[in-house]
PDB file of C-alpha atoms and ligand atoms in Angstrom:
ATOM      1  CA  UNK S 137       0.045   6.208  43.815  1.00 54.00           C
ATOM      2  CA  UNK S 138       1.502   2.722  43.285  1.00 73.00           C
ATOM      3  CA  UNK S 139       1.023   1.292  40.116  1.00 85.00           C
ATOM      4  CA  UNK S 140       1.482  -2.227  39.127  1.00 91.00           C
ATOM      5  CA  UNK S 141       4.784  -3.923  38.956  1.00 96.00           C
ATOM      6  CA  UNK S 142       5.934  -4.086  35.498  1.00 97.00           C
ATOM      7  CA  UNK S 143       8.854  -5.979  36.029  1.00 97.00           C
ATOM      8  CA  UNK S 144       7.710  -8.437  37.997  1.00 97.00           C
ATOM      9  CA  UNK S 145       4.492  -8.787  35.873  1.00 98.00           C
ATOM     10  CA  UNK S 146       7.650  -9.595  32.831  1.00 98.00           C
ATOM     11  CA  UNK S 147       9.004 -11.853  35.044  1.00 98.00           C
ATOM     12  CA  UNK S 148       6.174 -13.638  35.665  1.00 98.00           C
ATOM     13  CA  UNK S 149       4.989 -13.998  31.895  1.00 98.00           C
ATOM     14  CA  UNK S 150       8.886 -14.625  30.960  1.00 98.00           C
ATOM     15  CA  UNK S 151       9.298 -17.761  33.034  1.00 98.00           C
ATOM     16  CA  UNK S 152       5.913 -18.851  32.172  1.00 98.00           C
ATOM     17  CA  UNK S 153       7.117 -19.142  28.352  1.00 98.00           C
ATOM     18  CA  UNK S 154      10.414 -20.428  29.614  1.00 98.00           C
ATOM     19  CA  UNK S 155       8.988 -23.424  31.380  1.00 98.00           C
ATOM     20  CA  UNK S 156       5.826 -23.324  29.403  1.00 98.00           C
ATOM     21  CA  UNK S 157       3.439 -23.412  32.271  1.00 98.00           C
ATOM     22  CA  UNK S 158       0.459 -21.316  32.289  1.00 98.00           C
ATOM     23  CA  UNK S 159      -0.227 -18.319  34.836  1.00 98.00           C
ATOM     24  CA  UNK S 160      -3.789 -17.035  35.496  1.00 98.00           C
ATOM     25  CA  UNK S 161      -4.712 -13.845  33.879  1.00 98.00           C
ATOM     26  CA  UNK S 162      -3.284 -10.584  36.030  1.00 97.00           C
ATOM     27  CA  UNK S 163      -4.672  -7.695  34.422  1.00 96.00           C
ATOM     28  CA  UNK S 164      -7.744  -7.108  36.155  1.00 94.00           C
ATOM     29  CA  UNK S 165      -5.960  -7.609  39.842  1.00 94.00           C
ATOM     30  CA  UNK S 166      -2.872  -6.033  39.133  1.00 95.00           C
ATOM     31  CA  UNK S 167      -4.784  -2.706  37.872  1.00 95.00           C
ATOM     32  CA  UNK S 168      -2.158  -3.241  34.190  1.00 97.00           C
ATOM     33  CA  UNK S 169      -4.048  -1.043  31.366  1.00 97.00           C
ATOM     34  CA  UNK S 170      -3.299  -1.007  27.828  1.00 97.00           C
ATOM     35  CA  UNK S 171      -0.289   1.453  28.107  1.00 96.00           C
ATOM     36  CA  UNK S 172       1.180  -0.501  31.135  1.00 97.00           C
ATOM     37  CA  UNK S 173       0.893  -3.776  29.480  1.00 98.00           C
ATOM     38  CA  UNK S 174       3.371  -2.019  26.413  1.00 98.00           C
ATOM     39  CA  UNK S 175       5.235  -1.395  29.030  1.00 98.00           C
ATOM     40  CA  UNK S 176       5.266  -4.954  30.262  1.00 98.00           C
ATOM     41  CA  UNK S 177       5.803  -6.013  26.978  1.00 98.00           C
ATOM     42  CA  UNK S 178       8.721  -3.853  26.232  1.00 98.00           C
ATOM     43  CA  UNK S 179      10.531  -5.106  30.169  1.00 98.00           C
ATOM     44  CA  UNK S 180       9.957  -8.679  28.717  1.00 98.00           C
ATOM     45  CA  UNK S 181      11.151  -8.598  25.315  1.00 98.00           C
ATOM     46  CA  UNK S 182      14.372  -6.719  27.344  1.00 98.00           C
ATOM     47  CA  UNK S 183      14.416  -9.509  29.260  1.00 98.00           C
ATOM     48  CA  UNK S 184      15.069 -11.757  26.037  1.00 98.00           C
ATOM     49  CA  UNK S 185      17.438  -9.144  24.759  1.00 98.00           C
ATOM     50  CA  UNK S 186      19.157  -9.717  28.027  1.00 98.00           C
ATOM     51  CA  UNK S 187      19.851 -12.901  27.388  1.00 97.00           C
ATOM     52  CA  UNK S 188      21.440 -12.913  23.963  1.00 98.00           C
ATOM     53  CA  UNK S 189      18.167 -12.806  21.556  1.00 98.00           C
ATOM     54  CA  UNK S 190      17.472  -9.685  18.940  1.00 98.00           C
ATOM     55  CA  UNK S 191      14.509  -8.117  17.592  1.00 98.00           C
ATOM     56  CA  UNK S 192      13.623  -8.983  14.042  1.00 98.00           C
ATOM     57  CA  UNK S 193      10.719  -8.079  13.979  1.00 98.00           C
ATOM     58  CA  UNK S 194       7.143  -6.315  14.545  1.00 98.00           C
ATOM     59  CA  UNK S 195       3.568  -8.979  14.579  1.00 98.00           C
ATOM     60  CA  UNK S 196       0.151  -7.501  14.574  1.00 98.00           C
ATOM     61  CA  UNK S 197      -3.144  -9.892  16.247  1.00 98.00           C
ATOM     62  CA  UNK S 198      -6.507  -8.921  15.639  1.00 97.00           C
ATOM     63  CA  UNK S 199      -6.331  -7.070  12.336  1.00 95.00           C
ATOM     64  CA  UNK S 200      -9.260  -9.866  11.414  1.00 94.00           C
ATOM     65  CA  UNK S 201     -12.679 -10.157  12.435  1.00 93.00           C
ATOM     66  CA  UNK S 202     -12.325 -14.120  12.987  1.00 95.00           C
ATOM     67  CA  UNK S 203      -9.447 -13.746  14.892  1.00 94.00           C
ATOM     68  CA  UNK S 204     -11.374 -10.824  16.959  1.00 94.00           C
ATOM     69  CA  UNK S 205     -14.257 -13.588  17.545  1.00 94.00           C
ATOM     70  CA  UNK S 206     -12.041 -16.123  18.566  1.00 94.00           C
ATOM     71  CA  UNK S 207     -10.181 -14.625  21.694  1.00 94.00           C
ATOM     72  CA  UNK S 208     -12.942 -12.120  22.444  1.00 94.00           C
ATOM     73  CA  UNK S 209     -10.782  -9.044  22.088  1.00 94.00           C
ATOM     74  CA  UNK S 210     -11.813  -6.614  19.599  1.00 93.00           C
ATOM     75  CA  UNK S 211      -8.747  -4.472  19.379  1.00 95.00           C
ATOM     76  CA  UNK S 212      -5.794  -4.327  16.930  1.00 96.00           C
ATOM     77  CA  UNK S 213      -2.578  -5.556  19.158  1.00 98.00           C
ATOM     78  CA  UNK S 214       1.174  -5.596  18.394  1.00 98.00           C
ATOM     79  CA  UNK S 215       3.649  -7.732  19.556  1.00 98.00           C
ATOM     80  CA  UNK S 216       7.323  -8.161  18.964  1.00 98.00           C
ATOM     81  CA  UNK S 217       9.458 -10.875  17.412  1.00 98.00           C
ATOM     82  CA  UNK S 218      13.013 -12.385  18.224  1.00 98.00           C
ATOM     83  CA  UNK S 219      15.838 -14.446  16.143  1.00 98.00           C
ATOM     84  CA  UNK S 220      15.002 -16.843  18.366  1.00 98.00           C
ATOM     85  CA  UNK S 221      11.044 -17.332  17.619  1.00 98.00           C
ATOM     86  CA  UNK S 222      12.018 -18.057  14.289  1.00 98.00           C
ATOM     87  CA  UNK S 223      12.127 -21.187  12.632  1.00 98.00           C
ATOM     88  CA  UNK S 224      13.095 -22.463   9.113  1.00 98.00           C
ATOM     89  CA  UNK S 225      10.625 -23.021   6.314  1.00 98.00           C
ATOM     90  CA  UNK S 226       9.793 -26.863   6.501  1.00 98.00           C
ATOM     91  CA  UNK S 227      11.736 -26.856   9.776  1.00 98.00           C
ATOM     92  CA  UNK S 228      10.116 -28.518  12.839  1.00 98.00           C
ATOM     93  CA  UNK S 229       9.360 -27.573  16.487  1.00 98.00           C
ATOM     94  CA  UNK S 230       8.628 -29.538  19.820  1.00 97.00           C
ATOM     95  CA  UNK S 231       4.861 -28.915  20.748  1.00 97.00           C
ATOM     96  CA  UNK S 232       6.032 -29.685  24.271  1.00 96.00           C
ATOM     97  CA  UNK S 233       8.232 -26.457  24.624  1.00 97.00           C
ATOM     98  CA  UNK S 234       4.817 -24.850  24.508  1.00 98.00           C
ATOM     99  CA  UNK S 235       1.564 -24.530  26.674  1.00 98.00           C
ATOM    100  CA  UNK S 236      -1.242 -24.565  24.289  1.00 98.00           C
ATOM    101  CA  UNK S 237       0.144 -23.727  20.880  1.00 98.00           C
ATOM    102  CA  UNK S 238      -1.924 -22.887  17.971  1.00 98.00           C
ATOM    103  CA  UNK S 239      -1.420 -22.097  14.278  1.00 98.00           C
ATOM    104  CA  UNK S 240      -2.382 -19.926  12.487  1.00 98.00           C
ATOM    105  CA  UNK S 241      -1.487 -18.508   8.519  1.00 98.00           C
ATOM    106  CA  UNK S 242       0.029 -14.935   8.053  1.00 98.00           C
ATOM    107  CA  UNK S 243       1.008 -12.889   5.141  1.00 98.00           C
ATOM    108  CA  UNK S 244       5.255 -11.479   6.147  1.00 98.00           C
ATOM    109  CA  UNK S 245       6.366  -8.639   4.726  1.00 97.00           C
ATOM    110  CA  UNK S 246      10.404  -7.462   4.563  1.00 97.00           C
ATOM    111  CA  UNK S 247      10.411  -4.056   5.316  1.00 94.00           C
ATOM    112  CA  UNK S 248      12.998  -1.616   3.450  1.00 91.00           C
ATOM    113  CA  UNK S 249      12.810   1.658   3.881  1.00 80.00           C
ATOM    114  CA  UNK S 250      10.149   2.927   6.202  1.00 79.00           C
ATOM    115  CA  UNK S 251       7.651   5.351   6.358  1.00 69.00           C
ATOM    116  CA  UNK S 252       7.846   8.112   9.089  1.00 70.00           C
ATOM    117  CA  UNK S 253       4.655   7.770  11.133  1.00 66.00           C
ATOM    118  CA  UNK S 254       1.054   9.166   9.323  1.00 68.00           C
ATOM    119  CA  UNK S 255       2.897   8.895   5.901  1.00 68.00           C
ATOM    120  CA  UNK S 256       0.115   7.486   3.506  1.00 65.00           C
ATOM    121  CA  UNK S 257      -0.718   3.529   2.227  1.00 55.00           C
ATOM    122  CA  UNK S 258       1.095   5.336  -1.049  1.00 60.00           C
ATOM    123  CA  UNK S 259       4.325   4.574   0.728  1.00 67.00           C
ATOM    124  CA  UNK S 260       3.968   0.665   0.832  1.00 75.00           C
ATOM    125  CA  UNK S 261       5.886   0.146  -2.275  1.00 77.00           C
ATOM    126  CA  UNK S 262       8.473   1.948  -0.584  1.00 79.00           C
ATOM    127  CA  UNK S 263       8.350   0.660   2.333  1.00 87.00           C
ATOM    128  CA  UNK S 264       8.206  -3.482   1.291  1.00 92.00           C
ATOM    129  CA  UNK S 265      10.792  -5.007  -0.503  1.00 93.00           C
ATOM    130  CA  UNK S 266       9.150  -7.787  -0.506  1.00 96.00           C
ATOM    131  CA  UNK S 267       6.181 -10.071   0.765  1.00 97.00           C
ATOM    132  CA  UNK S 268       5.837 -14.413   1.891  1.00 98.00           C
ATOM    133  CA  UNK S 269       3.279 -16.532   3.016  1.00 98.00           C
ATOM    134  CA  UNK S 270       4.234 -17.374   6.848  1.00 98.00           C
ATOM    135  CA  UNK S 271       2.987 -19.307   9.863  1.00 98.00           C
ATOM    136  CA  UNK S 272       2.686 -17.795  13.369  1.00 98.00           C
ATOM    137  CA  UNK S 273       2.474 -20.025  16.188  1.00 98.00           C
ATOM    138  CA  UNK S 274       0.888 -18.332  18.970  1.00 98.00           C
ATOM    139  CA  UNK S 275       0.762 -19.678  22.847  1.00 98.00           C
ATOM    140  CA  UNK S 276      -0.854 -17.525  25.239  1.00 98.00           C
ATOM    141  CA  UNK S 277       0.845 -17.836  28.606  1.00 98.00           C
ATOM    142  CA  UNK S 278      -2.635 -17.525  30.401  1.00 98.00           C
ATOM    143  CA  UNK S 279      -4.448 -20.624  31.128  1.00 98.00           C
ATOM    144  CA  UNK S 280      -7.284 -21.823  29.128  1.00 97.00           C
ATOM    145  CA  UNK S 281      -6.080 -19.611  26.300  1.00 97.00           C
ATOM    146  CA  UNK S 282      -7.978 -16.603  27.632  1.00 97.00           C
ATOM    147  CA  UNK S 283      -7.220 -13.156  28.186  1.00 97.00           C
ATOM    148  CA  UNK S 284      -8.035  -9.909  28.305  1.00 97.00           C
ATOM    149  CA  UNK S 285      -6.658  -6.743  26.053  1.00 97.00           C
ATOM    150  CA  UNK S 286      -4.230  -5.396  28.963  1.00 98.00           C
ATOM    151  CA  UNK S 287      -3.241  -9.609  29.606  1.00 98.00           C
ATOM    152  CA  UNK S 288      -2.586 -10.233  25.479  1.00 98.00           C
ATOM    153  CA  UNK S 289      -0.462  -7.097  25.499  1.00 98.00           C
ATOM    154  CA  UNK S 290       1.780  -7.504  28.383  1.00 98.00           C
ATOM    155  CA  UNK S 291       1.929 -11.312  26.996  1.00 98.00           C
ATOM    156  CA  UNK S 292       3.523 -10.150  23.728  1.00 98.00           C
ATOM    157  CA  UNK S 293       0.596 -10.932  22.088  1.00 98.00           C
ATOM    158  CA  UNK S 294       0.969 -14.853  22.106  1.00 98.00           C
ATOM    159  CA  UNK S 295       4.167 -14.541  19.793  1.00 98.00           C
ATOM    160  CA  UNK S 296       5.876 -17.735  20.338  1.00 98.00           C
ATOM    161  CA  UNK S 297       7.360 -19.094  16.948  1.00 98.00           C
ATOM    162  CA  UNK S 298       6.926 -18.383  13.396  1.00 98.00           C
ATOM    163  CA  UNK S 299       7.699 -19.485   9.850  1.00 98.00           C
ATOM    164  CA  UNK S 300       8.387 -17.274   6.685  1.00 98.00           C
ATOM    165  CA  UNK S 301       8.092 -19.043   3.441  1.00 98.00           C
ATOM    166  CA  UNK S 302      10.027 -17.895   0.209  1.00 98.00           C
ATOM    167  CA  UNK S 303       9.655 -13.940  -0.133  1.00 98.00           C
ATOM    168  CA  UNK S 304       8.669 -12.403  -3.854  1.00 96.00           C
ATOM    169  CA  UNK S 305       8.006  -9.201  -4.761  1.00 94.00           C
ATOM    170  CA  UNK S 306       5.247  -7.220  -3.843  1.00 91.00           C
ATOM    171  CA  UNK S 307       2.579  -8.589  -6.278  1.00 89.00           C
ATOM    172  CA  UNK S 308      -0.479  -6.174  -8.247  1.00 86.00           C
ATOM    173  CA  UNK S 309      -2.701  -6.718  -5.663  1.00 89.00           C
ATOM    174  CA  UNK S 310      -2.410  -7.792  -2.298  1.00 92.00           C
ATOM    175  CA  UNK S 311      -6.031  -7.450  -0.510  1.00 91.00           C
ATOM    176  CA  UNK S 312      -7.784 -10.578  -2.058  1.00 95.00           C
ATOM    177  CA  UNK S 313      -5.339 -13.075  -2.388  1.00 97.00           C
ATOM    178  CA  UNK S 314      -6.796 -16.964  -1.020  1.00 98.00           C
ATOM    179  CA  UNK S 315      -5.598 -18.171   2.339  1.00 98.00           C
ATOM    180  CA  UNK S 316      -5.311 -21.786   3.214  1.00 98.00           C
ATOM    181  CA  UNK S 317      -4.327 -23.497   6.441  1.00 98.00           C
ATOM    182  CA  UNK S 318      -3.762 -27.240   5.823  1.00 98.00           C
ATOM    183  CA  UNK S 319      -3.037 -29.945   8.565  1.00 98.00           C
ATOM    184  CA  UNK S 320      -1.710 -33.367   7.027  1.00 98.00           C
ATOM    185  CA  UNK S 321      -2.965 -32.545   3.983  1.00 96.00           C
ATOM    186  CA  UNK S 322      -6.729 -31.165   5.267  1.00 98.00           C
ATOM    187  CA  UNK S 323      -7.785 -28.052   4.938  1.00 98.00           C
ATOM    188  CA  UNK S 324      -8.402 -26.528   8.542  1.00 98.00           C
ATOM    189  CA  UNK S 325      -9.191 -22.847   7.885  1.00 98.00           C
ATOM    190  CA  UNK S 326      -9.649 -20.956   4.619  1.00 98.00           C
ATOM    191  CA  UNK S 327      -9.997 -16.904   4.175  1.00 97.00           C
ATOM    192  CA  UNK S 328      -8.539 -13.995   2.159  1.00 98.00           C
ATOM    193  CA  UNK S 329      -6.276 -11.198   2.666  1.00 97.00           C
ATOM    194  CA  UNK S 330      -8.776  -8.752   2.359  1.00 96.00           C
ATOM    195  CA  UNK S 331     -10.085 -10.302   6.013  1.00 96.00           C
ATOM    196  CA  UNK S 332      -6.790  -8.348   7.602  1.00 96.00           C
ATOM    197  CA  UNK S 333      -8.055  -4.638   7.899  1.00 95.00           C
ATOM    198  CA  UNK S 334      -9.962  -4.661   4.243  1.00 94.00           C
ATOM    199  CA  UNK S 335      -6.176  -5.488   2.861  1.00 94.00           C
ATOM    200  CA  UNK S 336      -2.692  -6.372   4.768  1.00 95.00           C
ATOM    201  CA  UNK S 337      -0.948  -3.241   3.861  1.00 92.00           C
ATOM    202  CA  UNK S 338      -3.464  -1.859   6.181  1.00 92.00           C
ATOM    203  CA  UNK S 339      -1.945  -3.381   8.845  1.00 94.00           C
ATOM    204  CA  UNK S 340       1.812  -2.120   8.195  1.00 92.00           C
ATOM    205  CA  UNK S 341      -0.060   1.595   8.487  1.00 89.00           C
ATOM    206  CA  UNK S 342      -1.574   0.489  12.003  1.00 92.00           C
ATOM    207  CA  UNK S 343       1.877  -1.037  13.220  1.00 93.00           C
ATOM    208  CA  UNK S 344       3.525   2.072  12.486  1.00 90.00           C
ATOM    209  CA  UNK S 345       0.923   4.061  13.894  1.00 90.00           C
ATOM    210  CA  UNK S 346       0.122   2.081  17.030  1.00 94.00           C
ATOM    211  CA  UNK S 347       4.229   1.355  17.545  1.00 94.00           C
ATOM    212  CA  UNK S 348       4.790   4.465  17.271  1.00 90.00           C
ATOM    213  CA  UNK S 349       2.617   5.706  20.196  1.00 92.00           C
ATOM    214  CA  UNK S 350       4.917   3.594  22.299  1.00 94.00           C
ATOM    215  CA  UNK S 351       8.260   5.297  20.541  1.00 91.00           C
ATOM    216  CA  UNK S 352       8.607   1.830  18.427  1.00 93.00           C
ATOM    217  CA  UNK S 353      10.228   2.135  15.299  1.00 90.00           C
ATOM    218  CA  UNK S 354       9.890  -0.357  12.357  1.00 91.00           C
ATOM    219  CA  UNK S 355      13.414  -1.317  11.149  1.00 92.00           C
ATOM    220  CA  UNK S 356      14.987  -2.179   7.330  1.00 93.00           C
ATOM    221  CA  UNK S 357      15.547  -5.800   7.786  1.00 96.00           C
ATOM    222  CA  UNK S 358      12.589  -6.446   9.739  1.00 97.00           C
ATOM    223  CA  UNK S 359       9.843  -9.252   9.323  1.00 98.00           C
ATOM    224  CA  UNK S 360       6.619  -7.677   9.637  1.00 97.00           C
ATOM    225  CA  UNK S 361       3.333  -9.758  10.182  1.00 98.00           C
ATOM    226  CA  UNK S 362      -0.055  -8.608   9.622  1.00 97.00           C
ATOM    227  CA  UNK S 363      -2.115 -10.782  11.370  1.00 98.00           C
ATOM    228  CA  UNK S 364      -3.889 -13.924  10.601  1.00 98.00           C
ATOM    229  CA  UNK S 365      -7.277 -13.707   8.303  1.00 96.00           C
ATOM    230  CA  UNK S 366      -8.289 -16.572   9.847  1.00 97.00           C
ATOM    231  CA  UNK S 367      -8.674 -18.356  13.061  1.00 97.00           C
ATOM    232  CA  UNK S 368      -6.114 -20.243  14.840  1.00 98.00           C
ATOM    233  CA  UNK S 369      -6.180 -24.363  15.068  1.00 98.00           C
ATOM    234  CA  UNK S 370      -4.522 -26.330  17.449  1.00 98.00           C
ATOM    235  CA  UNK S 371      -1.165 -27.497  16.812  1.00 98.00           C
ATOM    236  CA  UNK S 372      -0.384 -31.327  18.173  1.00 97.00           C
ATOM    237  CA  UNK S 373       2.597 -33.324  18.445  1.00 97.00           C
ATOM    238  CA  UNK S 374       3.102 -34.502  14.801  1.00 97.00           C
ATOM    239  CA  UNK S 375       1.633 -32.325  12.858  1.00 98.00           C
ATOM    240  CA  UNK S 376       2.364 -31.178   9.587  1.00 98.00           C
ATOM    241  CA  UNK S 377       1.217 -27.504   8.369  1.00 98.00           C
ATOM    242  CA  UNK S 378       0.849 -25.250   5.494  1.00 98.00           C
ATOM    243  CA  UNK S 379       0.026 -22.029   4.963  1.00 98.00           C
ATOM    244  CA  UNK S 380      -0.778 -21.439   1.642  1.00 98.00           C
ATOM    245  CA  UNK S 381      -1.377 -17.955   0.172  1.00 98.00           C
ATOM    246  CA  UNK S 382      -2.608 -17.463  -3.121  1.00 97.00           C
ATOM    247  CA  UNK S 383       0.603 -15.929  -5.923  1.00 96.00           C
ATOM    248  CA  UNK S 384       2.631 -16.329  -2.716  1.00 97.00           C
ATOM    249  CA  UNK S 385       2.588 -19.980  -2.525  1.00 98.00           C
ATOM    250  CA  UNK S 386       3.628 -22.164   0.813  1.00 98.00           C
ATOM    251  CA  UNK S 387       5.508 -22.109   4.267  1.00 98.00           C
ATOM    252  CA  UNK S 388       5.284 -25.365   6.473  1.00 98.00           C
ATOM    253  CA  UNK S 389       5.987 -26.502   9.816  1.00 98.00           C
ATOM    254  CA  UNK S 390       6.453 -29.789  11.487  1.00 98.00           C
ATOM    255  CA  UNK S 391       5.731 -30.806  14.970  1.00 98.00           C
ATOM    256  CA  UNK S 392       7.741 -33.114  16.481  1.00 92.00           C
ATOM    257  CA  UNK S 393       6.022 -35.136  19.981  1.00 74.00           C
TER     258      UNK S 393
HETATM  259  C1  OOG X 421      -3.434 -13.077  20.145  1.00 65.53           C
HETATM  260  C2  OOG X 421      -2.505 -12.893  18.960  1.00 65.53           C
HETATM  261  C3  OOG X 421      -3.268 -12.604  17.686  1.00 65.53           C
HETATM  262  C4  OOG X 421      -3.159 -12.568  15.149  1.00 65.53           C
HETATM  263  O1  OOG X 421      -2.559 -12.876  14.114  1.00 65.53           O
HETATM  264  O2  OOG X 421      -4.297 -12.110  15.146  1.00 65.53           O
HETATM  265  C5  OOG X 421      -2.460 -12.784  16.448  1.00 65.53           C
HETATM  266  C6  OOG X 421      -3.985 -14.473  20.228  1.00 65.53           C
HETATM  267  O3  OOG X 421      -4.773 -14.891  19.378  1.00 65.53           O
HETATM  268  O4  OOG X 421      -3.627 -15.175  21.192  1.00 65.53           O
HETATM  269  O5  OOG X 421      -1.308 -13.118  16.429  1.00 65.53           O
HETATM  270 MG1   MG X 422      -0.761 -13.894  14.423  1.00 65.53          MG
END
């Protein structure tokens, strides 16, 4: 049996983030399940390798229940996350190297050593050296910002850019700390950590778990994301955003027109 193209698929979704133009979804007529859009996803994060760029890091989507509603996919995802998506704290980026973008706020962890797969939530202080309030700025490369599982997957789960504030250690608690997204100084979208899986360090279990399954392993170094407790707003040309996370404190973003 023939089974769908992975590489071209990569291809496809590769130059659609290259020349930000949006494709139509390709799941459903391409036959691409979950574990062939991995595989899609892992041919076009190659493809970025390829071309000079290097993993940092490891982003879960859908680890909350608003996020869930919004995109109408009820499944945790993973994605992955180059040098290249990154931008400074305060630093800016140019809504029109994007389709669509949205913002959304994230809690970052710095992973340190890591714990082999099915190792207990006990490990976390191990495992984090240290945590930051961060921005993700996701762009799905399917038009009308809609997608199924399989499409979201192969599509790297929307990763596009993202901002890490300043890191501090791991604080007491972690799973009811206040979220805040603020554009020009208004508050778009409020929430709390414990809206990612009951508490974020839930979600660095899942990543290892579910990145596993695809023989992905987290790295010391790495940025880890857990996935926004809120839901995603719109980010236009000019805008100035903050993520602010309660004992973390801030990371902003400007976008230039
Ligand atoms: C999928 C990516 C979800 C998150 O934090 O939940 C995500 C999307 O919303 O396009 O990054
Ligand atoms: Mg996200």
């Amino acid at each position: 049996m023939i089974g769908p193209d992975i590489a071209g698929i990569a291809e496809k979704l590769g130059a659609a983030a290259d020349t930000a133009t949006a494709v139509p979804q390709l799941a459903a007529e391409t036959g691409l399940d979950v574990d062939a859009a991995y595989a899609v996803q892992t041919a076009l994060i190659q493809r970025r390798v390829d071309r000079g760029e290097r993993v940092v890091g490891l982003k879960m989507g859908l680890t909350s229940r608003a996020k869930m509603a919004q995109v109408g996919v009820d499944e945790v995802i993973w994605g992955r996350l180059t040098d290249v998506m990154r931008v400074p704290d305060g630093g800016s980026v140019d809504v029109a190297g994007f389709i669509h973008p949205r913002v959304e706020p994230e809690v970052a962890f710095l992973l340190d050593r890591l714990p082999d797969p099915g190792e207990p939530v006990g490990a976390f202080t191990d495992a984090v050296r240290a945590v930051a309030p961060a921005i993700e700025l996701i762009d799905s490369r399917f038009a009308g910002f809609t997608f199924s599982l399989p499409d979201v997957v192969a599509d790297n789960t929307s990763a596009a850019a993202f901002v890490v504030g300043p890191w501090s250690p791991v604080p007491d608690g972690l799973d009811n700390l206040g979220v805040l997204l603020e554009v020009d100084g208004r508050i778009a979208q409020t929430g709390s950590t414990a809206a990612i899986l009951g508490d974020p360090r839930r979600a660095l279990d899942e990543g290892i778990r579910l990145a596993g399954r695809h023989g992905v392993r987290l790295r010391q170094g790495w940025v880890f994301l857990a996935g926004a407790a809120t839901a995603a707003v719109p980010l236009r040309p000019g805008a100035h955003v903050r993520a602010v996370v309660e004992k973390l404190g801030t990371a902003s973003l400007r976008a230039s027109s």
